[in-house]
PDB file of C-alpha atoms in Angstrom:
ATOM      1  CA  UNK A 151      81.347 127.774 123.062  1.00 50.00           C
ATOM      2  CA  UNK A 152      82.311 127.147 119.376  1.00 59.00           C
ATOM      3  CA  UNK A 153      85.642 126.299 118.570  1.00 60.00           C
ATOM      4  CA  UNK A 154      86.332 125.334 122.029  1.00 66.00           C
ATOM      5  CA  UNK A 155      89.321 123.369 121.256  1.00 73.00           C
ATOM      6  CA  UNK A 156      89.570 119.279 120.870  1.00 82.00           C
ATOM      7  CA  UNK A 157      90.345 116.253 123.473  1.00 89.00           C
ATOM      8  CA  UNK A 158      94.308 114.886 123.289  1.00 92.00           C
ATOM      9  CA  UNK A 159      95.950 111.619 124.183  1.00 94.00           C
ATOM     10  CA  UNK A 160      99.549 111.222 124.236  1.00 96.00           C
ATOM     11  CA  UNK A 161     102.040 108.610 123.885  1.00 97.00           C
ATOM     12  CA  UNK A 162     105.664 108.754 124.186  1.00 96.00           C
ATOM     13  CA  UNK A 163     105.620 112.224 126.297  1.00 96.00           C
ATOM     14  CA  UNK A 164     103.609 114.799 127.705  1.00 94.00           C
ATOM     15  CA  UNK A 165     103.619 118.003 125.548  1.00 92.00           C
ATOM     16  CA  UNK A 166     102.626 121.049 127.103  1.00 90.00           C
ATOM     17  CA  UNK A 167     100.870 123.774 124.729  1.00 86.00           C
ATOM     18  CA  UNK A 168     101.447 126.595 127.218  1.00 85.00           C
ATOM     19  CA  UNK A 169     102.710 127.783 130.669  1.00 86.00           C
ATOM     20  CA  UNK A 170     101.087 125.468 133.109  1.00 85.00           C
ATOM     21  CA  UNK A 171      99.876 125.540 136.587  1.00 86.00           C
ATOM     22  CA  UNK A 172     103.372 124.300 137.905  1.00 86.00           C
ATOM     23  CA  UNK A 173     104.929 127.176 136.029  1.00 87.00           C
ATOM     24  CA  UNK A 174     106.107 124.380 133.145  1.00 85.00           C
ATOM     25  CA  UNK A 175     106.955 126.617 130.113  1.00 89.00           C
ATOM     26  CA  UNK A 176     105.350 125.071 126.697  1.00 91.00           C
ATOM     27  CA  UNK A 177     107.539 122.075 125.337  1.00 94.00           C
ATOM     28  CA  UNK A 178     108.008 118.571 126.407  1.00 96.00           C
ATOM     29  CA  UNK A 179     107.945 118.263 130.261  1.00 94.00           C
ATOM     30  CA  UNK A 180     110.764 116.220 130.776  1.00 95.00           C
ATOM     31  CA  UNK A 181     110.091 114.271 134.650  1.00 93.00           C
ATOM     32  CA  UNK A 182     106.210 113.174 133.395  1.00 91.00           C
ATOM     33  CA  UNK A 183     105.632 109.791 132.448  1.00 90.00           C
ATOM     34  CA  UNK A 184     103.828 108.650 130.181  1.00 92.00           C
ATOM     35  CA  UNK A 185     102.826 105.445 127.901  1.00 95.00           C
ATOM     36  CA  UNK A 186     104.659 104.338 124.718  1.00 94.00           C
ATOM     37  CA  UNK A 187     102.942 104.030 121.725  1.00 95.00           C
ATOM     38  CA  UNK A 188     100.464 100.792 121.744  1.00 96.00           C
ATOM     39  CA  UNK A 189     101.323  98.337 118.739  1.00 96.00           C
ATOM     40  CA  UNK A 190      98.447  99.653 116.285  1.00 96.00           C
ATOM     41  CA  UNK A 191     100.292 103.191 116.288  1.00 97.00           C
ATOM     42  CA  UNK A 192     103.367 101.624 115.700  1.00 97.00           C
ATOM     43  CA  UNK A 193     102.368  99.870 112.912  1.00 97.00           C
ATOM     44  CA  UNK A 194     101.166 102.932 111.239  1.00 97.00           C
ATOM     45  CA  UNK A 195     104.880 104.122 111.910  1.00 97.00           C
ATOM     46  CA  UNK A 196     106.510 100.621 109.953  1.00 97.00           C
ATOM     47  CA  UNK A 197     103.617 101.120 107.322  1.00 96.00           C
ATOM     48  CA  UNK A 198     104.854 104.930 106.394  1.00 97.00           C
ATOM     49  CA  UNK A 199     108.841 104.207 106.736  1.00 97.00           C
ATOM     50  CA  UNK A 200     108.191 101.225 104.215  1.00 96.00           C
ATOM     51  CA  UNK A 201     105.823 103.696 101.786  1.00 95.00           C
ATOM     52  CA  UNK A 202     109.031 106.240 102.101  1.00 95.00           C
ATOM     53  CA  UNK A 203     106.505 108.748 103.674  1.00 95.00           C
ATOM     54  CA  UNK A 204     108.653 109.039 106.180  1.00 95.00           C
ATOM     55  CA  UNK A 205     112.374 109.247 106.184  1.00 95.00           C
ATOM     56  CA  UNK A 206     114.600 106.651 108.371  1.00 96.00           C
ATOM     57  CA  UNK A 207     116.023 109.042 109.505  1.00 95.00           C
ATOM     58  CA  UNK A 208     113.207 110.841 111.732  1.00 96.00           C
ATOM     59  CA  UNK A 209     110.899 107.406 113.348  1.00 97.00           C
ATOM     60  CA  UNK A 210     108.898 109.596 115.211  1.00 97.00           C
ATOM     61  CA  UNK A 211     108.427 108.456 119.071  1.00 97.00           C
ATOM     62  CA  UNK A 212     105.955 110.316 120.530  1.00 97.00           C
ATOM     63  CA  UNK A 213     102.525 111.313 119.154  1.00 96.00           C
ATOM     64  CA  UNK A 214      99.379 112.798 119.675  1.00 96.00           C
ATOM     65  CA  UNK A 215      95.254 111.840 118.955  1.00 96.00           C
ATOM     66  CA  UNK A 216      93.612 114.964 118.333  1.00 94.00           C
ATOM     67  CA  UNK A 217      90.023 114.056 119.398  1.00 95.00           C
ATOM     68  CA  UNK A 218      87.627 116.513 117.897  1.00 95.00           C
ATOM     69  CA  UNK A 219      83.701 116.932 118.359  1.00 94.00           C
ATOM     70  CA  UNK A 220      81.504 119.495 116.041  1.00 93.00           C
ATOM     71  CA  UNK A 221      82.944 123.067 116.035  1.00 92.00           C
ATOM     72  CA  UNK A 222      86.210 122.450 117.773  1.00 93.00           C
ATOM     73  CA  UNK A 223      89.493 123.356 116.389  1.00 93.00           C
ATOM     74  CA  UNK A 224      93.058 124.664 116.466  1.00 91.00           C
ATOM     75  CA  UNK A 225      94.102 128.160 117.031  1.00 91.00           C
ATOM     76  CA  UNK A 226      96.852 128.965 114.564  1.00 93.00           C
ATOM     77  CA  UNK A 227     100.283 128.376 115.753  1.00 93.00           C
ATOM     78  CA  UNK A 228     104.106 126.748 114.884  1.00 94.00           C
ATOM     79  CA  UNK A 229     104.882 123.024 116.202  1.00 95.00           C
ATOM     80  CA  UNK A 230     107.792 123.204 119.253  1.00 94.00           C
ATOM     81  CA  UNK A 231     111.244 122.680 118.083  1.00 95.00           C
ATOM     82  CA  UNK A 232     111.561 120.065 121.081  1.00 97.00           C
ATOM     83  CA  UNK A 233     110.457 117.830 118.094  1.00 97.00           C
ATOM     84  CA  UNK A 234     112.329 117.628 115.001  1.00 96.00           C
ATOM     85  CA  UNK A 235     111.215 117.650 111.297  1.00 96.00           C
ATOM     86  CA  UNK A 236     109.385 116.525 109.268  1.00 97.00           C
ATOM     87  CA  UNK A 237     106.410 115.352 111.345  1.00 97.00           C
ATOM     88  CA  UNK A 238     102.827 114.014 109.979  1.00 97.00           C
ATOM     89  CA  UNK A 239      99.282 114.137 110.653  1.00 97.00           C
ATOM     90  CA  UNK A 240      96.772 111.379 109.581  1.00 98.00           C
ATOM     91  CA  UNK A 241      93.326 112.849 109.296  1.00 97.00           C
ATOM     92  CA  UNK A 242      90.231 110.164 110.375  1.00 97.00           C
ATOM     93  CA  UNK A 243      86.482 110.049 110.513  1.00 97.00           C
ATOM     94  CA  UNK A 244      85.495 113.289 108.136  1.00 97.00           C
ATOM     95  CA  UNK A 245      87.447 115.591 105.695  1.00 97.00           C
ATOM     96  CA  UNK A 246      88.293 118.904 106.938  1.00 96.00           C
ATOM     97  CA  UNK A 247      90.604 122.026 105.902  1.00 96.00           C
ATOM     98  CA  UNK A 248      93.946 122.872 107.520  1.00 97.00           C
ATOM     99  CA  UNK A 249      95.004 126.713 106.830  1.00 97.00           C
ATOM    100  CA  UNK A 250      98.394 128.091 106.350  1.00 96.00           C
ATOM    101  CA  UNK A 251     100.295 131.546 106.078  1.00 95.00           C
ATOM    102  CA  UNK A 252     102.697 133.853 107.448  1.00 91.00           C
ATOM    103  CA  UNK A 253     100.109 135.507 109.288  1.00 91.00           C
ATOM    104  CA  UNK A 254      96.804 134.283 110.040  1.00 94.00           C
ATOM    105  CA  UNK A 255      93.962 136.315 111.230  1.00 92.00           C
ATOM    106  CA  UNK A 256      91.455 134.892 114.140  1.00 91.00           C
ATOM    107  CA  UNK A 257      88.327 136.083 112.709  1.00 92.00           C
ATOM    108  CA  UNK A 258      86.101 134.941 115.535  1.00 91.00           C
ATOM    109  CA  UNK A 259      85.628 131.469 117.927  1.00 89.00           C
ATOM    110  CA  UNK A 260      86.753 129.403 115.661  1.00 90.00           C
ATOM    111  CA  UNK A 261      86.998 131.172 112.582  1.00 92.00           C
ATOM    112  CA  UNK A 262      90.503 131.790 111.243  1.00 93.00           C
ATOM    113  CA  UNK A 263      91.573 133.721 107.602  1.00 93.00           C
ATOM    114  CA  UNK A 264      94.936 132.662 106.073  1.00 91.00           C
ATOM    115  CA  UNK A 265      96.506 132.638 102.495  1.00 91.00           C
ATOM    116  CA  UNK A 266      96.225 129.215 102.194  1.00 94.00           C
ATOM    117  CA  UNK A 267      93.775 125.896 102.537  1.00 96.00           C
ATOM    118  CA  UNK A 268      94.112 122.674 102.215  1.00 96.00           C
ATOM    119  CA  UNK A 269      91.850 119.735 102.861  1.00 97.00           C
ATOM    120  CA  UNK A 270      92.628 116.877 104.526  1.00 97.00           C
ATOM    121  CA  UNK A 271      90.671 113.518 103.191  1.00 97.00           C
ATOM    122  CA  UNK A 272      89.867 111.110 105.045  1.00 97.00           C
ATOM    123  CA  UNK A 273      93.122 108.463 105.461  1.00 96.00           C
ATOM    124  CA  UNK A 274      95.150 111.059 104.423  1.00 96.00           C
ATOM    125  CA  UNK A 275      98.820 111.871 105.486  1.00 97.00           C
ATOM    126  CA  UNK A 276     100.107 115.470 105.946  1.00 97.00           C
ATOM    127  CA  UNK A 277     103.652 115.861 106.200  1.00 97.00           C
ATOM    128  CA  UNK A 278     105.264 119.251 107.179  1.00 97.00           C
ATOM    129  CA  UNK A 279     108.556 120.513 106.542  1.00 96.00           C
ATOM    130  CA  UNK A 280     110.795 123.179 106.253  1.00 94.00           C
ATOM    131  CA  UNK A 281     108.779 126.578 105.645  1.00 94.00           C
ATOM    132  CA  UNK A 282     105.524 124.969 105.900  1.00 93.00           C
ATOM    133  CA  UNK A 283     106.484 123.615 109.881  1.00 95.00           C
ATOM    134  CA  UNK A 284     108.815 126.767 110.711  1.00 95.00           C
ATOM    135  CA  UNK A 285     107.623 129.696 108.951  1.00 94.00           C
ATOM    136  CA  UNK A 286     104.286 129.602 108.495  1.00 95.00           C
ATOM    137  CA  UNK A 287     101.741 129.084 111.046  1.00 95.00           C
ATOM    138  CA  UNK A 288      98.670 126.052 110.487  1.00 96.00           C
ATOM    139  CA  UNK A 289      95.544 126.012 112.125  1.00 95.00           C
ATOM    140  CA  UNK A 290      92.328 123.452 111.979  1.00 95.00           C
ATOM    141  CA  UNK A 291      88.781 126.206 111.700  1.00 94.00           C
ATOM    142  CA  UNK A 292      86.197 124.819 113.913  1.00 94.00           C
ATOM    143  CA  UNK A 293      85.141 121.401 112.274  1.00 95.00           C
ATOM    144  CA  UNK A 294      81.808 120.210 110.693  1.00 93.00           C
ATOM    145  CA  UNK A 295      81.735 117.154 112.199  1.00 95.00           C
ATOM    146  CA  UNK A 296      83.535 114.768 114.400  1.00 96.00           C
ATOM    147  CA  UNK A 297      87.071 113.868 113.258  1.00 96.00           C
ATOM    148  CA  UNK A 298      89.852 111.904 114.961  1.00 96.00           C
ATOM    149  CA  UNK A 299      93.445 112.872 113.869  1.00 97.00           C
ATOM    150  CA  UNK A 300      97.022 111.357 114.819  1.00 97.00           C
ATOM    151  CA  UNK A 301      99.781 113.794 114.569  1.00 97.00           C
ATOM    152  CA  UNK A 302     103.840 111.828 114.752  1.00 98.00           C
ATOM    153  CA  UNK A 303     106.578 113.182 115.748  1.00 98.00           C
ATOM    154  CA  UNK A 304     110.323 112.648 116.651  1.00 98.00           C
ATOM    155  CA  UNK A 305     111.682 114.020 120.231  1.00 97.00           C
ATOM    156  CA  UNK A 306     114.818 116.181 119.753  1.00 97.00           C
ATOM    157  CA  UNK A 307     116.907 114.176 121.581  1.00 96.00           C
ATOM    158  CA  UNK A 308     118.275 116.605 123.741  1.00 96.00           C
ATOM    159  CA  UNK A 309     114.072 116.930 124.964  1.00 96.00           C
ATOM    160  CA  UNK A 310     113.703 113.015 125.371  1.00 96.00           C
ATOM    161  CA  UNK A 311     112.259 112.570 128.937  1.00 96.00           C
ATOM    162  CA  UNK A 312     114.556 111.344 131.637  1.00 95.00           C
ATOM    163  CA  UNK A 313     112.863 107.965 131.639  1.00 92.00           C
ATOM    164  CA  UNK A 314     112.043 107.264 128.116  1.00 94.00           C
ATOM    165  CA  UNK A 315     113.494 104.125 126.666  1.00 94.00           C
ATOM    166  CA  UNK A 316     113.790 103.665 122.851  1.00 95.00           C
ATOM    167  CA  UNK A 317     111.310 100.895 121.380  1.00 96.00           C
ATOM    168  CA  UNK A 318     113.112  98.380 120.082  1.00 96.00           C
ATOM    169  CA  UNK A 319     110.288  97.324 117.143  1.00 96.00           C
ATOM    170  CA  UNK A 320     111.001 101.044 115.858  1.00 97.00           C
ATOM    171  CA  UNK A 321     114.776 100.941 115.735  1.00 95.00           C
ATOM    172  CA  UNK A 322     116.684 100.611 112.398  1.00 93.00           C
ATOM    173  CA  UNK A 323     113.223 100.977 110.585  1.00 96.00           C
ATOM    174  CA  UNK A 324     114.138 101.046 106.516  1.00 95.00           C
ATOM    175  CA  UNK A 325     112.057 101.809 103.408  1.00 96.00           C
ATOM    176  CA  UNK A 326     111.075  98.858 100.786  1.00 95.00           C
ATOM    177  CA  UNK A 327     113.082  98.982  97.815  1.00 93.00           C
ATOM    178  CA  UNK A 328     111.662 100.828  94.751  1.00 90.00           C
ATOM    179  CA  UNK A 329     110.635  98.177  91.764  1.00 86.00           C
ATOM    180  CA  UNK A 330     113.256  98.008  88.929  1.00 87.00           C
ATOM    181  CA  UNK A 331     112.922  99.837  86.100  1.00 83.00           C
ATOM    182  CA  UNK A 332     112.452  98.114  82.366  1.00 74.00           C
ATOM    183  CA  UNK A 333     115.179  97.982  80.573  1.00 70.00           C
ATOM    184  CA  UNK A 334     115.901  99.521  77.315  1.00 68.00           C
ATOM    185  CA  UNK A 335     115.659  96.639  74.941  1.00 64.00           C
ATOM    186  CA  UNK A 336     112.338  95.720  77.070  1.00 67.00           C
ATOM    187  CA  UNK A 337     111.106  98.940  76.381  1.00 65.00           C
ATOM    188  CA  UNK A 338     112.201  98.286  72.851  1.00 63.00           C
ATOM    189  CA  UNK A 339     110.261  94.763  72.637  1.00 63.00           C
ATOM    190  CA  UNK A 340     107.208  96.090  74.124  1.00 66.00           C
ATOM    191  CA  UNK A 341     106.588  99.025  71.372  1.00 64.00           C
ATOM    192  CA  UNK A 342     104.889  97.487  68.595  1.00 57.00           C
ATOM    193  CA  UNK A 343     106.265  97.763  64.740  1.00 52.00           C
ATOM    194  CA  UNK A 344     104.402  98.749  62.150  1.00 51.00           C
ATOM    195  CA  UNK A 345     103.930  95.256  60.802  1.00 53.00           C
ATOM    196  CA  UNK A 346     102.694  94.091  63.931  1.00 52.00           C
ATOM    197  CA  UNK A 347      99.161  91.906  63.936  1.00 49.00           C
ATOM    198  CA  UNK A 348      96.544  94.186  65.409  1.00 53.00           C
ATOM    199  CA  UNK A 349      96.098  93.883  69.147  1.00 50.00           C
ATOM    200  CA  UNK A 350      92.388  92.753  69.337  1.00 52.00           C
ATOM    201  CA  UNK A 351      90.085  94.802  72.733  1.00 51.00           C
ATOM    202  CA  UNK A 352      89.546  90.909  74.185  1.00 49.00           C
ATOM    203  CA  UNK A 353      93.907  90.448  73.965  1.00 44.00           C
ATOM    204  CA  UNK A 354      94.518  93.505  75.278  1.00 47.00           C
ATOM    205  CA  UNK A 355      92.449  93.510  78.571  1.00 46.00           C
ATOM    206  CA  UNK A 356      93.773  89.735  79.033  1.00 41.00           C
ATOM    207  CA  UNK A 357      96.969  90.920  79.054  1.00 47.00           C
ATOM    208  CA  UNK A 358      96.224  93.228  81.489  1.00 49.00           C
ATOM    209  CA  UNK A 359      94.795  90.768  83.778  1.00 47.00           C
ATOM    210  CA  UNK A 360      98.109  88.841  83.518  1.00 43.00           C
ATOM    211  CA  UNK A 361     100.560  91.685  84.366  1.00 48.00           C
ATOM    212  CA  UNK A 362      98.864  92.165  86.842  1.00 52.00           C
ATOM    213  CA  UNK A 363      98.625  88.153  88.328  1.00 47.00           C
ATOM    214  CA  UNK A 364     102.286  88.330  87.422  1.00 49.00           C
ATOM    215  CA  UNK A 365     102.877  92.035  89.426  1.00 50.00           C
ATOM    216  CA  UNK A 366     101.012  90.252  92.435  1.00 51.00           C
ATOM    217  CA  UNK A 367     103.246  87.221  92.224  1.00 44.00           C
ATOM    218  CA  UNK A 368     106.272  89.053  92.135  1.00 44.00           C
ATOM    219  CA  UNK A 369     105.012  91.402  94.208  1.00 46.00           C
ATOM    220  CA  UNK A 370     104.466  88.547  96.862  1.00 43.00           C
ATOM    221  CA  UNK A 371     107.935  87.287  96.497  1.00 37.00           C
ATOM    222  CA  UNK A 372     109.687  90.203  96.347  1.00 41.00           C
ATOM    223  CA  UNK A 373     107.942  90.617  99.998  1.00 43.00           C
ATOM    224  CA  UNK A 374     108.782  87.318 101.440  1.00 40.00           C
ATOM    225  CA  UNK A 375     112.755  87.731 100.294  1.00 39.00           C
ATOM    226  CA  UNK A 376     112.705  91.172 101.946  1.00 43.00           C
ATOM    227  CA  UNK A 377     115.167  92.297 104.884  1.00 42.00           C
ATOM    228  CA  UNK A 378     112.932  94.743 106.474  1.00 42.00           C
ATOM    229  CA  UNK A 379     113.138  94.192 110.216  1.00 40.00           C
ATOM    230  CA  UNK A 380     109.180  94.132 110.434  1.00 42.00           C
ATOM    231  CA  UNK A 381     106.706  92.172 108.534  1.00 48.00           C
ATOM    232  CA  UNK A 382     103.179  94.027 107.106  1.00 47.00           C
ATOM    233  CA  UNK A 383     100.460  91.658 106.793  1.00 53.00           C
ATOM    234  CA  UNK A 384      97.432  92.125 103.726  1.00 49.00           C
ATOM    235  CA  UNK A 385      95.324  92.309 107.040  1.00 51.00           C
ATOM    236  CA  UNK A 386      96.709  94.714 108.973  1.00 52.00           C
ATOM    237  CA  UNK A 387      95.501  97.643 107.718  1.00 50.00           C
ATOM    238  CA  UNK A 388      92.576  96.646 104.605  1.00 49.00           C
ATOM    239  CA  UNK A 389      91.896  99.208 101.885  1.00 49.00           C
ATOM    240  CA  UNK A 390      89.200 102.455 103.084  1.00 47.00           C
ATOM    241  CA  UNK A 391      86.188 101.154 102.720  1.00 46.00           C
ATOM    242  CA  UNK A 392      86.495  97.595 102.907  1.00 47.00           C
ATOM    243  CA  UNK A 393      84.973  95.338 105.564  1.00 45.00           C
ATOM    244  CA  UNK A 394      86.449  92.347 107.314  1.00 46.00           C
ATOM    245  CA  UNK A 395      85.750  89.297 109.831  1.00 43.00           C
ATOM    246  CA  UNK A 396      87.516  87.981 111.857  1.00 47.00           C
ATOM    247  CA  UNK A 397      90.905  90.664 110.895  1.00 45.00           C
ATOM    248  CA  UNK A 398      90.591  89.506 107.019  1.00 45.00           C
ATOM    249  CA  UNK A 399      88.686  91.451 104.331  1.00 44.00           C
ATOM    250  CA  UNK A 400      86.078  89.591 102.785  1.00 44.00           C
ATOM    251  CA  UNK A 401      86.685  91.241  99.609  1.00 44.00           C
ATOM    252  CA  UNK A 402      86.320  88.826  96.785  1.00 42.00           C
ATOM    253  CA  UNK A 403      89.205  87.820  94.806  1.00 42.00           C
ATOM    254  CA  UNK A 404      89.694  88.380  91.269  1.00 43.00           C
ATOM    255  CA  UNK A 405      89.537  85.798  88.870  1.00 41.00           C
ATOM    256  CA  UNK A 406      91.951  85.188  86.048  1.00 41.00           C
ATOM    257  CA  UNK A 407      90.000  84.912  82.572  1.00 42.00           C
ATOM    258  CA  UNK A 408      91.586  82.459  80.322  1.00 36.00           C
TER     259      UNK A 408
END
């Protein structure tokens, strides 16, 4: 049947999206067990505290793969309040819309009307928050094709299950420091007077190449002097699109004209 609905793994708890067999109202069931995040989720988690896409202030601990094949989707509905906001969703595999609105309309198997759409490319990160995760409902239409989508959260901690443990490798997680601003008088220095020489086409695109040598440089020390608890290496997680062996892109490197 179209729009059937989607496959789910979980980590970190076991959600329930309605009243179950047992009589287990929707919500975090609190006496199931189930596995902590594996260490490539968790680096996703590091990854978006460092980018300040997430705040410190809400690591998620749980999450959920949303697993979909042709045509299945997500009827329209409002994330529990056993987890807290914000949350996120990382879309994978294909590009696909997510709707929004106060009140949207199920227009058939899979077919759902709302006020708003937006699409969701592949790699990207949703976040939801305030209105858009408590007053207005979401919902995924049946999808074109397959698509693979992570969805983080943080367990109100008055919902945590009895046996969950914090992970230590996502405890006292903090953002990487923005780059300085210029300066004034640098700003000054780099506007050119009118009696400056000419900046020739070849000058100017060499001294773009060495900003940028210099920005990696400083860039590179900047991460080695850093007092993040976690380290990100250039290999864990390569640019969309690239390839790699062996864990390292084979991207060539850029030389520096002279």
């Amino acid at each position: 049947m179209r729009g059937k609905g989607r496959v789910t793994i979980q980590f970190g708890c076991c959600y329930n999206y309605a009243v179950d067999k047992h009589g287990n109202p929707p919500g975090i069931i609190r006496d199931e067990e189930v596995d902590p995040m594996p260490p490539l989720l968790k680096s996703m988690i590091k990854r978006m505290v460092a980018w300040h896409v997430l705040p410190p202030t809400c690591i998620p601990n749980s999450c959920i793969i949303n697993i979909y094949d042709k045509d299945d989707c997500i009827p329209p509905h409002i994330d529990h309040h056993d987890f807290v906001r914000p949350f996120c969703t990382v879309s994978f595999l294909s590009e696909c819309n997510i709707l929004f609105g106060g009140e949207l309309k199920i227009m058939g198997p899979g077919e759902f009307s709302g006020s708003t759409a937006i699409p969701l490319p592949v790699g990207s990160v949703l976040i939801l928050n305030g209105n858009g995760a408590d007053v207005a409902k979401h919902c995924v239409p049946a999808v074109p094709s397959k698509r693979i989508s992570i969805t983080f959260r943080k367990m109100d901690d008055g919902k945590l299950p009895y046996k969950f443990l914090p992970d230590p490798e996502l405890q006292n997680l903090h953002p990487l420091p923005y780059p300085p601003r210029k300066s004034t008088v640098q700003q000054a220095a780099n506007q050119r007077s009118p009696n400056q020489q000419q900046i020739t086409p070849q000058a100017r695109v060499l001294g773009k190449h060495m900003h940028d040598h210099q920005g990696q440089e400083e860039g590179e020390i900047a991460g080695r002097a850093s007092s993040s608890p976690f380290n990100l290496g250039s290999d864990d997680f390569p640019p969309l699109g690239s390839s790699s062996v062996n864990g390292r892109s084979n991207k060539p490197s850029r030389s520096l004209r002279r």
